[in-house]
Short mmCIF file of C-alpha atoms in Angstrom, two decimals:
data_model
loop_
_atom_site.label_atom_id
_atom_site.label_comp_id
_atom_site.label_asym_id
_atom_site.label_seq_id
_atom_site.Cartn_x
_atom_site.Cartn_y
_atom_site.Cartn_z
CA UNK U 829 148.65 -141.36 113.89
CA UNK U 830 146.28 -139.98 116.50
CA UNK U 831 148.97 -141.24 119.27
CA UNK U 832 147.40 -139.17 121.91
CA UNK U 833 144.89 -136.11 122.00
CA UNK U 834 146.27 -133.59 121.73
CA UNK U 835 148.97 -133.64 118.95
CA UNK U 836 149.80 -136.15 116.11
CA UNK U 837 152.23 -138.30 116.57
CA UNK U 838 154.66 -139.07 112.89
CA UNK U 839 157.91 -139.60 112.50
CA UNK U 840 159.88 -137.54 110.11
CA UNK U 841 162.64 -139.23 109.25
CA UNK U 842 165.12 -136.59 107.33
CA UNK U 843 167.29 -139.09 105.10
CA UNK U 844 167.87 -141.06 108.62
CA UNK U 845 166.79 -144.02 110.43
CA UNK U 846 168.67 -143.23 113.34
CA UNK U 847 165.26 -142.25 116.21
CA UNK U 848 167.76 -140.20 118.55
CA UNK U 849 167.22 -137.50 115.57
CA UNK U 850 163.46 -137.95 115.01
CA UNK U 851 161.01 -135.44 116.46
CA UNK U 852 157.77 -138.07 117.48
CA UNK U 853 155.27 -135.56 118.25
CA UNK U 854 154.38 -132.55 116.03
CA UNK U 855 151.46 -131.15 114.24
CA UNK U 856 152.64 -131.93 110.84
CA UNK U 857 154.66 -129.48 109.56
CA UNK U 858 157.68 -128.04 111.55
CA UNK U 859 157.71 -130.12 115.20
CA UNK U 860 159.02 -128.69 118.25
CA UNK U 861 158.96 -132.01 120.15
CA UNK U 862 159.73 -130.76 124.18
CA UNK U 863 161.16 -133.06 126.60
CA UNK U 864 159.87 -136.57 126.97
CA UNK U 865 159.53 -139.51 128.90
CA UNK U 866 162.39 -140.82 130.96
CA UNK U 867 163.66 -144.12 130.57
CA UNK U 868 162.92 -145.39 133.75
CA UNK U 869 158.78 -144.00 133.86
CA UNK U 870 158.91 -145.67 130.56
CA UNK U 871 160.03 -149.34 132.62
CA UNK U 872 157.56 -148.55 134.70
CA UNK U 873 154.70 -147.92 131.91
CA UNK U 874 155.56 -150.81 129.95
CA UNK U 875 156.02 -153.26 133.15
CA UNK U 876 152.41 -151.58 134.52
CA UNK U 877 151.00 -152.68 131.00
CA UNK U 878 152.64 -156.31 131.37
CA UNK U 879 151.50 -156.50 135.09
CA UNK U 880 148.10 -156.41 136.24
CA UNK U 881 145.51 -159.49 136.93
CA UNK U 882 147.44 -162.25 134.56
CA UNK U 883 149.77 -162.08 138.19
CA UNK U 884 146.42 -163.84 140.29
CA UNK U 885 145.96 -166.24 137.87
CA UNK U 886 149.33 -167.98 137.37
CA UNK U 887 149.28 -170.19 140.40
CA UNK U 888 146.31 -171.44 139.14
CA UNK U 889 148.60 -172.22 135.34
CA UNK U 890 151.29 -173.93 137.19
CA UNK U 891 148.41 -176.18 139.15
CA UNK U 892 147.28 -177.30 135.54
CA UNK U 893 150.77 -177.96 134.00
CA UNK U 894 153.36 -178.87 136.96
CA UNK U 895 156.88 -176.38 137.97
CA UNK U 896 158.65 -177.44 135.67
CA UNK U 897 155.85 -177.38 132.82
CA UNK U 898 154.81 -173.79 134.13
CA UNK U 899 158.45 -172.47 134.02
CA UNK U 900 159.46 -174.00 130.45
CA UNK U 901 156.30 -172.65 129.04
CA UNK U 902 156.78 -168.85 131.07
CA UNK U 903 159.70 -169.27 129.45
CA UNK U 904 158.86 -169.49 125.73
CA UNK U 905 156.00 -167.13 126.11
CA UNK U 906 158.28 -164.22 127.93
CA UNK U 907 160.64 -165.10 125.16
CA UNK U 908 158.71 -164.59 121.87
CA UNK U 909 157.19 -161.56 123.81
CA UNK U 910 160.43 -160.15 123.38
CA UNK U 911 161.13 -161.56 120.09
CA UNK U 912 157.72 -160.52 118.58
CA UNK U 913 158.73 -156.89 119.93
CA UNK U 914 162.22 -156.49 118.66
CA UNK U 915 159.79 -157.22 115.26
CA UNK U 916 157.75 -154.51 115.78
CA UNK U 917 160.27 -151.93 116.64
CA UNK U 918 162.36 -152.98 113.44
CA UNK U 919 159.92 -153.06 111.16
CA UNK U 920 158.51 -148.91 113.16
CA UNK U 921 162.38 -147.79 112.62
CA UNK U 922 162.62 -149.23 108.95
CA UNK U 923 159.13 -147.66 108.10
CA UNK U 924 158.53 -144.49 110.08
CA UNK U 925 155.48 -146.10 111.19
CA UNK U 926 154.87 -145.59 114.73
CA UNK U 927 151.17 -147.29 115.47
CA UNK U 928 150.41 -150.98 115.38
CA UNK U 929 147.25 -150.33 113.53
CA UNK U 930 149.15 -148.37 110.61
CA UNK U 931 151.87 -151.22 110.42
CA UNK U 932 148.50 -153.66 109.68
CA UNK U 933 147.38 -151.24 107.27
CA UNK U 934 150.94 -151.37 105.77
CA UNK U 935 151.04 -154.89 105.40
CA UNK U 936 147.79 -155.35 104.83
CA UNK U 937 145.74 -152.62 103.62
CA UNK U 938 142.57 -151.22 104.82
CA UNK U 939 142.07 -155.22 105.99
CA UNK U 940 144.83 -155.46 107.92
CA UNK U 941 143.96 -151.99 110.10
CA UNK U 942 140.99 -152.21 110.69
CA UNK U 943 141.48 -156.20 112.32
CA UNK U 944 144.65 -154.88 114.21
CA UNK U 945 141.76 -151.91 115.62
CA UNK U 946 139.07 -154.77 116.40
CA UNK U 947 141.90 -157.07 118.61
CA UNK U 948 143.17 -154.17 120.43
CA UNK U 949 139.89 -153.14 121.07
CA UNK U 950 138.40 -156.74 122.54
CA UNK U 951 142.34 -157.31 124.11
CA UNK U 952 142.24 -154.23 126.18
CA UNK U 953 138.74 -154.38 127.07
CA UNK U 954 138.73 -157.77 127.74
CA UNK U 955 141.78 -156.96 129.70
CA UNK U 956 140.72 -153.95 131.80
CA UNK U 957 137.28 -155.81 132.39
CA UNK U 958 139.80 -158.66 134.26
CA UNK U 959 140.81 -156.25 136.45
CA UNK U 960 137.59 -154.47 137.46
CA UNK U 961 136.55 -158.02 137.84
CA UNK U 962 139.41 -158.71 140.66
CA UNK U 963 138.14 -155.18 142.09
CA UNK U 964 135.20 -156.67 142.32
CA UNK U 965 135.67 -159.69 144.41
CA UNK U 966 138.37 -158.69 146.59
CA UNK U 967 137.62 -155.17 147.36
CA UNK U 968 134.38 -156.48 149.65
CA UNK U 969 136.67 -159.29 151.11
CA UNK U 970 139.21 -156.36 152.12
CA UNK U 971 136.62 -154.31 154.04
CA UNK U 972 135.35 -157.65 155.96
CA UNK U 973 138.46 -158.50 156.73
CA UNK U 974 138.58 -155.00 158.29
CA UNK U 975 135.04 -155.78 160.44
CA UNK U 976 133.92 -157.91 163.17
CA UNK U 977 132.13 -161.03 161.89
CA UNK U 978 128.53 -160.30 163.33
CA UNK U 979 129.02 -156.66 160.61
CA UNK U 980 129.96 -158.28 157.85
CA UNK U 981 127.33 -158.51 154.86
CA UNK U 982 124.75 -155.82 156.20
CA UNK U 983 125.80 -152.65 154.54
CA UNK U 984 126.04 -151.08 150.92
CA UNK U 985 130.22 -150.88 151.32
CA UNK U 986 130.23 -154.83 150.96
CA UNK U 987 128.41 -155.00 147.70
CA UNK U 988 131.27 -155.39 145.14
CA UNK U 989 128.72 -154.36 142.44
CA UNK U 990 128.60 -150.75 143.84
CA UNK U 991 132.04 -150.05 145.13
CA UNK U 992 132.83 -150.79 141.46
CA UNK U 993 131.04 -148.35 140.41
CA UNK U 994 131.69 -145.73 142.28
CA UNK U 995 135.26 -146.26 142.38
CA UNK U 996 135.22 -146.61 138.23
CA UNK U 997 133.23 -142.70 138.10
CA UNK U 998 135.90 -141.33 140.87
CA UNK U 999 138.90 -142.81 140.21
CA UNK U 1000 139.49 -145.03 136.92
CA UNK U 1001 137.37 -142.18 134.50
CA UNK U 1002 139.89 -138.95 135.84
CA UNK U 1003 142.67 -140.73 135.00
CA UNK U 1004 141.77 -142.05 132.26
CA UNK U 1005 140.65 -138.76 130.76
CA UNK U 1006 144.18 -137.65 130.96
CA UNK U 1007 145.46 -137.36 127.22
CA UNK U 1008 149.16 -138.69 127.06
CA UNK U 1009 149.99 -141.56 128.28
CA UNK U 1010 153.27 -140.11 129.85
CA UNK U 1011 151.44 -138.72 132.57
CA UNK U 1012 151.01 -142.27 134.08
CA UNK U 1013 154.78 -142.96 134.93
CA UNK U 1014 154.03 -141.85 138.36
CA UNK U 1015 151.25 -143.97 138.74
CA UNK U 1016 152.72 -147.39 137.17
CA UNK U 1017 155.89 -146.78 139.77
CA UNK U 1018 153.37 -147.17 142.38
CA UNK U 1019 151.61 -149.85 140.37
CA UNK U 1020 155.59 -151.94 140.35
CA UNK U 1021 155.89 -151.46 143.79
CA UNK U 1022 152.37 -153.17 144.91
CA UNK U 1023 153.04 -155.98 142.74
CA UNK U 1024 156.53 -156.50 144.35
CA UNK U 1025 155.02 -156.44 147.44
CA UNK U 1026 152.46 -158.74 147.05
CA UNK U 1027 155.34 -161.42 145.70
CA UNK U 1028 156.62 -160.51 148.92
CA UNK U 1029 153.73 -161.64 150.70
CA UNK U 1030 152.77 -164.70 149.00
CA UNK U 1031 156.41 -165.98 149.55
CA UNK U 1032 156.27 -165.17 153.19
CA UNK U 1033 152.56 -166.67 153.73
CA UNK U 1034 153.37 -170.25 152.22
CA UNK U 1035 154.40 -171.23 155.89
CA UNK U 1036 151.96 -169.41 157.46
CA UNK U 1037 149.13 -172.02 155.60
CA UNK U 1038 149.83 -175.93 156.55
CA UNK U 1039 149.41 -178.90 154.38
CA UNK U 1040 147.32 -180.64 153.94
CA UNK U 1041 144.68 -177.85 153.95
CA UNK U 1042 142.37 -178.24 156.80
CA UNK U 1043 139.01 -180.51 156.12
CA UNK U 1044 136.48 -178.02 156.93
CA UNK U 1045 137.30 -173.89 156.93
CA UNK U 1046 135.30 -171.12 157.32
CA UNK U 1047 135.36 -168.20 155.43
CA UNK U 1048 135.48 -164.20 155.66
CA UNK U 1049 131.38 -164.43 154.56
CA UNK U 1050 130.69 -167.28 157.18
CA UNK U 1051 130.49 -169.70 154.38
CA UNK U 1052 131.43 -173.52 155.78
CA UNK U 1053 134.14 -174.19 152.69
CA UNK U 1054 134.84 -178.27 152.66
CA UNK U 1055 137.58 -179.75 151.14
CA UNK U 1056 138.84 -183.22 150.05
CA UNK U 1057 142.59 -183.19 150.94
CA UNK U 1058 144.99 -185.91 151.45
CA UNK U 1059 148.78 -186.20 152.26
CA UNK U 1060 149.96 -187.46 148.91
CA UNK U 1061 148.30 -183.57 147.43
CA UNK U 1062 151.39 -181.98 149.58
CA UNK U 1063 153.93 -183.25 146.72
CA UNK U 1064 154.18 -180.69 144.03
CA UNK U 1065 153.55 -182.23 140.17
CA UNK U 1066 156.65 -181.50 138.03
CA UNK U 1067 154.43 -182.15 134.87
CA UNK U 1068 150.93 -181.81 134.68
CA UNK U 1069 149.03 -182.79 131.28
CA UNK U 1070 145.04 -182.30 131.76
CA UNK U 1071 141.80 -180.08 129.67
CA UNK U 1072 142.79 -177.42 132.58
CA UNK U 1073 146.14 -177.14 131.22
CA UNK U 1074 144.70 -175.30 127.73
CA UNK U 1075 143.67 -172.64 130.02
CA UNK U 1076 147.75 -172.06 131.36
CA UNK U 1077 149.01 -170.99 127.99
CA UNK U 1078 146.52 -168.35 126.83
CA UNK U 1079 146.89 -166.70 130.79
CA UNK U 1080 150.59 -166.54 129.70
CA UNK U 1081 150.10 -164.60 127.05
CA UNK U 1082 147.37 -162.61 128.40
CA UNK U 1083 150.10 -161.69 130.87
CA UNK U 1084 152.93 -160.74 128.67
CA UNK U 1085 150.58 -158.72 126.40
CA UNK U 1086 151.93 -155.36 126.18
CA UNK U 1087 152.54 -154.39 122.22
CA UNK U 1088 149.28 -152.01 122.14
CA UNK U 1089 151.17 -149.63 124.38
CA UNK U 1090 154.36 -150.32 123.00
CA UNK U 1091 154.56 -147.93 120.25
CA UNK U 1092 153.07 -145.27 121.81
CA UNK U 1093 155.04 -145.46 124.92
CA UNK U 1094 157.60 -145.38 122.55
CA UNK U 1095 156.62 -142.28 120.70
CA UNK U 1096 156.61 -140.35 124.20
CA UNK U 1097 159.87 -141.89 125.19
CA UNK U 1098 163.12 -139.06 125.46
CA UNK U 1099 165.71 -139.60 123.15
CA UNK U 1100 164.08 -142.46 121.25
CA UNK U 1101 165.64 -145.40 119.58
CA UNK U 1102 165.16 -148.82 118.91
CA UNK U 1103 167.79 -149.58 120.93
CA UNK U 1104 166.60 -148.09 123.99
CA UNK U 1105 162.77 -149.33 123.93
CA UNK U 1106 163.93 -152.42 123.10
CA UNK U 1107 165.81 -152.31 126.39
CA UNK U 1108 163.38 -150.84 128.13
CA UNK U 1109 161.17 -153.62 127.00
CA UNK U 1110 164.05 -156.67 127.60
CA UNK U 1111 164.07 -155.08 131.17
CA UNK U 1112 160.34 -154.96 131.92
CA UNK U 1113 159.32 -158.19 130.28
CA UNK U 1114 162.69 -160.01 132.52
CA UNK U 1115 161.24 -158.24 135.71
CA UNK U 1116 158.12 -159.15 135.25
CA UNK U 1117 159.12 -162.74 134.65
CA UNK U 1118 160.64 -163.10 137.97
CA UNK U 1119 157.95 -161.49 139.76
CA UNK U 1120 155.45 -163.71 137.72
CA UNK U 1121 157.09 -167.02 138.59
CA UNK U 1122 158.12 -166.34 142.16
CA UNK U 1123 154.04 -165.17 143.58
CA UNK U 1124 152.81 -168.31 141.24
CA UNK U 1125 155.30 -170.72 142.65
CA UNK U 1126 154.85 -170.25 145.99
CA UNK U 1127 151.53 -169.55 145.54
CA UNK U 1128 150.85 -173.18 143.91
CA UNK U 1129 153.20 -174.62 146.85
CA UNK U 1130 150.67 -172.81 149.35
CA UNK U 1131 147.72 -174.55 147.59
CA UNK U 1132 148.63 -177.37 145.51
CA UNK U 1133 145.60 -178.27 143.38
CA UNK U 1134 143.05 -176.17 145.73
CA UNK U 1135 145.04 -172.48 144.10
CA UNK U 1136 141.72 -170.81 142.93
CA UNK U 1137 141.57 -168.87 139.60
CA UNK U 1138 142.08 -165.69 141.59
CA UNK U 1139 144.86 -166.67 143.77
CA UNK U 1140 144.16 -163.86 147.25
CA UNK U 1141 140.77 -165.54 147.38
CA UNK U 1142 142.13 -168.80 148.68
CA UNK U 1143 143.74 -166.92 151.78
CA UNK U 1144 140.11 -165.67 152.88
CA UNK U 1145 139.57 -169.02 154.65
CA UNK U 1146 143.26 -169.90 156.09
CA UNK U 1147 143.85 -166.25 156.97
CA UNK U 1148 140.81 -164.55 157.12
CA UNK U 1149 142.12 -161.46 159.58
CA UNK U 1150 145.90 -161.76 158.59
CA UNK U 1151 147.37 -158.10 158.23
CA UNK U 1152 149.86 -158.83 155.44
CA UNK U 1153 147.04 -160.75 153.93
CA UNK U 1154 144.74 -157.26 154.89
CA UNK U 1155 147.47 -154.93 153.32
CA UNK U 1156 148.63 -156.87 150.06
CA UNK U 1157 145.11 -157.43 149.29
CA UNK U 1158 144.48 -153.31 149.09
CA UNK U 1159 147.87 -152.88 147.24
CA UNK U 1160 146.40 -154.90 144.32
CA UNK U 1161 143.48 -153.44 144.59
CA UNK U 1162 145.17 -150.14 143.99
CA UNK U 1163 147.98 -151.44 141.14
CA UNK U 1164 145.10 -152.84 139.09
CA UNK U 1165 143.00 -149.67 139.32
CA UNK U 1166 146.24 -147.57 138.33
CA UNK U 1167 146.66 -150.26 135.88
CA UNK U 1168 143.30 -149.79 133.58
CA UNK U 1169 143.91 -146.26 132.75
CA UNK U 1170 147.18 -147.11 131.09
CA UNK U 1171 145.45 -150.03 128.98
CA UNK U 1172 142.32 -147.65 128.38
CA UNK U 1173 144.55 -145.40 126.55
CA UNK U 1174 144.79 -147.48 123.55
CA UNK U 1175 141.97 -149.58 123.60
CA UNK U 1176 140.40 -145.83 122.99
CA UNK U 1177 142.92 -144.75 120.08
CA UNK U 1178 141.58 -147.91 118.36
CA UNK U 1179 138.57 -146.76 119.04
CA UNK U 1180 138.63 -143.77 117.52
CA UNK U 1181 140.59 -144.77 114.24
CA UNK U 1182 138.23 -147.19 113.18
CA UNK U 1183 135.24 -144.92 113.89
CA UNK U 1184 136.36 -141.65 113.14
CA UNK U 1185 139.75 -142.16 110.94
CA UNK U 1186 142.30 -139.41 111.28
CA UNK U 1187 141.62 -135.90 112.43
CA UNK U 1188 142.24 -132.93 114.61
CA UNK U 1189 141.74 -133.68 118.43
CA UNK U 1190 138.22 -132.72 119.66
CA UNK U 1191 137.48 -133.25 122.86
CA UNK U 1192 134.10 -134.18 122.31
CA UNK U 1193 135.09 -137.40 120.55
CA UNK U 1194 137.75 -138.27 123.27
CA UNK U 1195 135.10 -138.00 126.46
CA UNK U 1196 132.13 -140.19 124.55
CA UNK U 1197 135.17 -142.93 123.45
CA UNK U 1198 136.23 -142.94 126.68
CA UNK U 1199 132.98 -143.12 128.35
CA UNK U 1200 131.86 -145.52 126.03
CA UNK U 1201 134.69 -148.56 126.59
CA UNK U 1202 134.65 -148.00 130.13
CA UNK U 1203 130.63 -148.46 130.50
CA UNK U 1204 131.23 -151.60 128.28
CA UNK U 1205 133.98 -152.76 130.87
CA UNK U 1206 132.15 -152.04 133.71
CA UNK U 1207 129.21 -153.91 132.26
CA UNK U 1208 131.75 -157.61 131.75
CA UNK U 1209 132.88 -156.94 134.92
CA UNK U 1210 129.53 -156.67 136.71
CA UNK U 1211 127.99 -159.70 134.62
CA UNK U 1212 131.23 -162.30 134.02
CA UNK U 1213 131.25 -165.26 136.82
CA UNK U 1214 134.88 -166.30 136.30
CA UNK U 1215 138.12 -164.46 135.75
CA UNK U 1216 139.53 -167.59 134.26
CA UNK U 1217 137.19 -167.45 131.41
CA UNK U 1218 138.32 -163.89 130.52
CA UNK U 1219 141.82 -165.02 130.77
CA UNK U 1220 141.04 -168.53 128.33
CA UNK U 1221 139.04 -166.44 125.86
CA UNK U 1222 140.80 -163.12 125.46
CA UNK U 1223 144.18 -164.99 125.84
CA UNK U 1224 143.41 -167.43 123.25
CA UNK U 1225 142.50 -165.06 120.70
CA UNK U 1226 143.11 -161.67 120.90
CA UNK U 1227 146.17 -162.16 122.70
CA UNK U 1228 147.79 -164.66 120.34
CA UNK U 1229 146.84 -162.25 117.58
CA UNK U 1230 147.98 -159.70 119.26
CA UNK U 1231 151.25 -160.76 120.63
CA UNK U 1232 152.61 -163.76 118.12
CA UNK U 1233 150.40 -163.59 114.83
CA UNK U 1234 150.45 -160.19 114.07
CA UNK U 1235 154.22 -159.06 114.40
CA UNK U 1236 155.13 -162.06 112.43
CA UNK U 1237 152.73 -161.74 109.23
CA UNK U 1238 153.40 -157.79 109.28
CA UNK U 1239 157.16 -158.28 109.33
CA UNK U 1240 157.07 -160.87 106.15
CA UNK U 1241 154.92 -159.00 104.15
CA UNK U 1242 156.64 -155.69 104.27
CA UNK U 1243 160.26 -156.32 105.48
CA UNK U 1244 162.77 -157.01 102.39
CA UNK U 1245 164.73 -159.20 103.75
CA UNK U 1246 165.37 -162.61 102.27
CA UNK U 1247 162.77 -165.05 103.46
CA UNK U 1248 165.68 -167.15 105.11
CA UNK U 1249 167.60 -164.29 107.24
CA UNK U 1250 167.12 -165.23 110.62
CA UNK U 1251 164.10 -162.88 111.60
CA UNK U 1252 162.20 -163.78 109.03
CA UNK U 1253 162.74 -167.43 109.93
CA UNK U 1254 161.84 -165.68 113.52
CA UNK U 1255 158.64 -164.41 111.54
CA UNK U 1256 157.54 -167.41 110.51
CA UNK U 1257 157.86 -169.30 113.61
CA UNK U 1258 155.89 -166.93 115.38
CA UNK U 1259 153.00 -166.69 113.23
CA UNK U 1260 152.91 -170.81 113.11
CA UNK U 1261 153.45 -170.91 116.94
CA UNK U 1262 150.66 -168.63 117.72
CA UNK U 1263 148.00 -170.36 115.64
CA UNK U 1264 149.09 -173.38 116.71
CA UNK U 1265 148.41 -172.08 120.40
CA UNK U 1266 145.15 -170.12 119.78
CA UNK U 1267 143.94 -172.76 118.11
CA UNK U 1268 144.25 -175.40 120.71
CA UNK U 1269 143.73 -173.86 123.75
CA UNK U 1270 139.97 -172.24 122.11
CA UNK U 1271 139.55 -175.73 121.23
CA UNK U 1272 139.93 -177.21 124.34
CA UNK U 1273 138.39 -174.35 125.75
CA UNK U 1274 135.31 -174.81 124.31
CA UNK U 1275 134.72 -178.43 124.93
CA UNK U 1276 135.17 -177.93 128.36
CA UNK U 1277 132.13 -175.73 128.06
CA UNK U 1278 130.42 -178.32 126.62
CA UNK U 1279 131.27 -180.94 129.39
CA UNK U 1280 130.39 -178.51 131.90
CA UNK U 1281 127.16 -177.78 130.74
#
């Protein structure tokens, strides 16, 4: 497996299933496998990969299904994360397999690797495109916030379109050059750390907003924003059943969605065992959980039913010059661009599998894949209107695959178990649950399309 770029990445298993003894990275024949990652850059990888935009568009979930709808269903998606990853790491330690798309090709063949390529590939993209998307948007509304009034909307610097791309060429494309995906610990620390802080923030700023909302607001563009509000929208919904709720699932999943950088995080990880990635995941997935519920609770209790799909935008016209508002705002900004590296890494192993199979690292092939998926991502996120859609969409699909479908079918077809020990039960449930899921939510998905239009 082409893990990273610069060596291969198999493990060699000498009579032993026991990791702690297995050498990950070698060329093939005798590896010298140096030191590796440390557990905790490895928490902060995996929780980097977890975290990124799904984090802005939670409040909006818990306005379409209600507190205690929201948490049940955070819940059972944070839950079968977890479940669908002690799966994968099982079936990696039974196999010696250590890439998600060879464990499809295990189980299913050529078939099964080359779909496993093709929903990484749309995930990751799909995902990384979210987050230029939030760049987007917000970045502009940071530097207004920073100007008088009369200045804002006159110069280049306030067109989204090209700090985007400028910040893509100087920042996102070095660090996503970088070859192992080690190298990014530092990085997805900081990452953590804005994301924390920006729970902070949105906990602290639900009394700084009253409710009701005010009628009429103006916003950091001078727009007149008019709202409908009465007292009886100041009661937060326990349940919430409506066609916005198919949109709350697939966001949950879109969030949770780390198991394309689960294996190779793993294969970088010091001493590795099952054991200790799968606590390395238990810990990132429970911390992510609590940071996930906490910014989208008191972000729907800021908001009510008037949360927008990208949560920071609704502050621009309560508190427009606010400097907590000011600084959390750029903290995202910077944990999602330290973010798409990290999920660039391997939406472009995918790449290169399915287009150029296994061989030697060139250099030549790594620059044009990686220049490649991020023109494509900066293209979505120039053209897409609405972050929700990405989230609906990828979630529902991709996602599902990804993060419910997959494990489950891979672990029945080539685990040899006996179809009713409790995993394989597990399996099952999670191949039925995540149909069941992708199926409705697209569904619903689409006709709201159709009513819209």
């Amino acid at each position: 497996m082409s893990i990273n770029n610069g060596a291969h990445a198999d493990f060699y298993r000498n009579g032993t299933d026991n990791c702690e003894e297995t050498p990950l990275l070698g060329n093939g024949s005798a590896p010298a496998r140096t030191t590796g990652a440390s557990f905790v850059s490895c928490v902060f990888n995996l929780m980097n990969a977890i975290m990124g935009s799904g984090i802005l568009g939670l409040a909006y979930a818990m306005a379409s299904t209600g507190i205690v709808g929201f948490g049940i269903l955070l819940v059972l998606v944070s839950s079968l994360a977890a479940y669908s990853i002690h799966l994968l790491l099982k079936l990696c330690d039974q196999t010696g397999i250590n890439s998600y798309e060879d464990l499809g090709g295990k189980a299913l063949q050529k078939p099964g690797q080359v779909m496993v390529g093709i929903a990484i590939l749309i995930q990751n993209v799909g995902a990384m495109a979210s987050y230029l998307f939030i760049f987007k948007s917000e970045f502009p509304a940071a530097i207004d916030s920073f100007l008088s009034p009369e200045d804002t909307g006159k110069a280049w610097y306030e067109d989204g379109r090209v700090l985007l791309i400028l910040i893509t060429v100087c920042v996102v494309l070095p660090l996503s050059m970088l070859p192992k995906i080690g190298f990014l610990g530092y990085t997805s620390s900081l990452a953590f750390f804005f994301m924390l802080y920006f729970a902070v923030v949105i906990v602290v700023k639900k009394w700084s907003i009253p409710c009701p909302l005010p009628h009429n607001v103006t916003t950091l563009s001078g727009n007149l924003k008019i709202l409908n509000v009465n007292d009886s929208e100041c009661t937060p919904k326990l349940f919430i059943i409506s066609i916005k709720s198919a949109y709350a699932i697939p966001t949950m999943a879109f969030s949770f969605l780390c198991h394309t950088a689960i294996l190779p995080i793993y294969c970088e990880l010091e001493r590795p065992s099952k054991v200790r990635m799968q606590n390395i995941a238990n810990i990132s997935i429970g911390l992510s959980f609590l940071l996930y519920f906490i910014s989208a609770l008191f972000g729907y209790l800021t908001f009510y039913s008037h949360v927008d799909s990208e949560l920071l935008l609704g502050y621009d016209a309560y508190l427009p010059r606010d400097i907590m508002v000011m600084t959390v705002r750029l903290a995202i900004l910077l944990s999602v661009l330290l973010t798409v590296p990290l999920i660039h890494f391997p939406a472009r192993k995918a790449v290169i599998l399915l287009l150029y199979g296994r061989r030697e690292f060139s250099w030549l092939i790594h620059i044009i894949s990686t220049l490649s998926i991020l023109s494509v991502v900066l293209m979505l996120a120039i053209f897409v209107p609405d972050i929700s859609t990405v989230f609906g969409v990828v979630g529902s699909t991709m996602s599902s695959c990804l993060l419910f479908v997959f494990p489950g079918i891979f672990y029945l077809k080539i685990n040899t178990e006996r179809l009713r020990s409790f995993d394989s039960i597990g399996a099952a449930i999670l191949v039925v649950f995540g149909l069941l899921m992708g199926v409705t939510s697209l569904s619903a998905i689409i006709i709201t399309w159709v009513k819209g239009s």
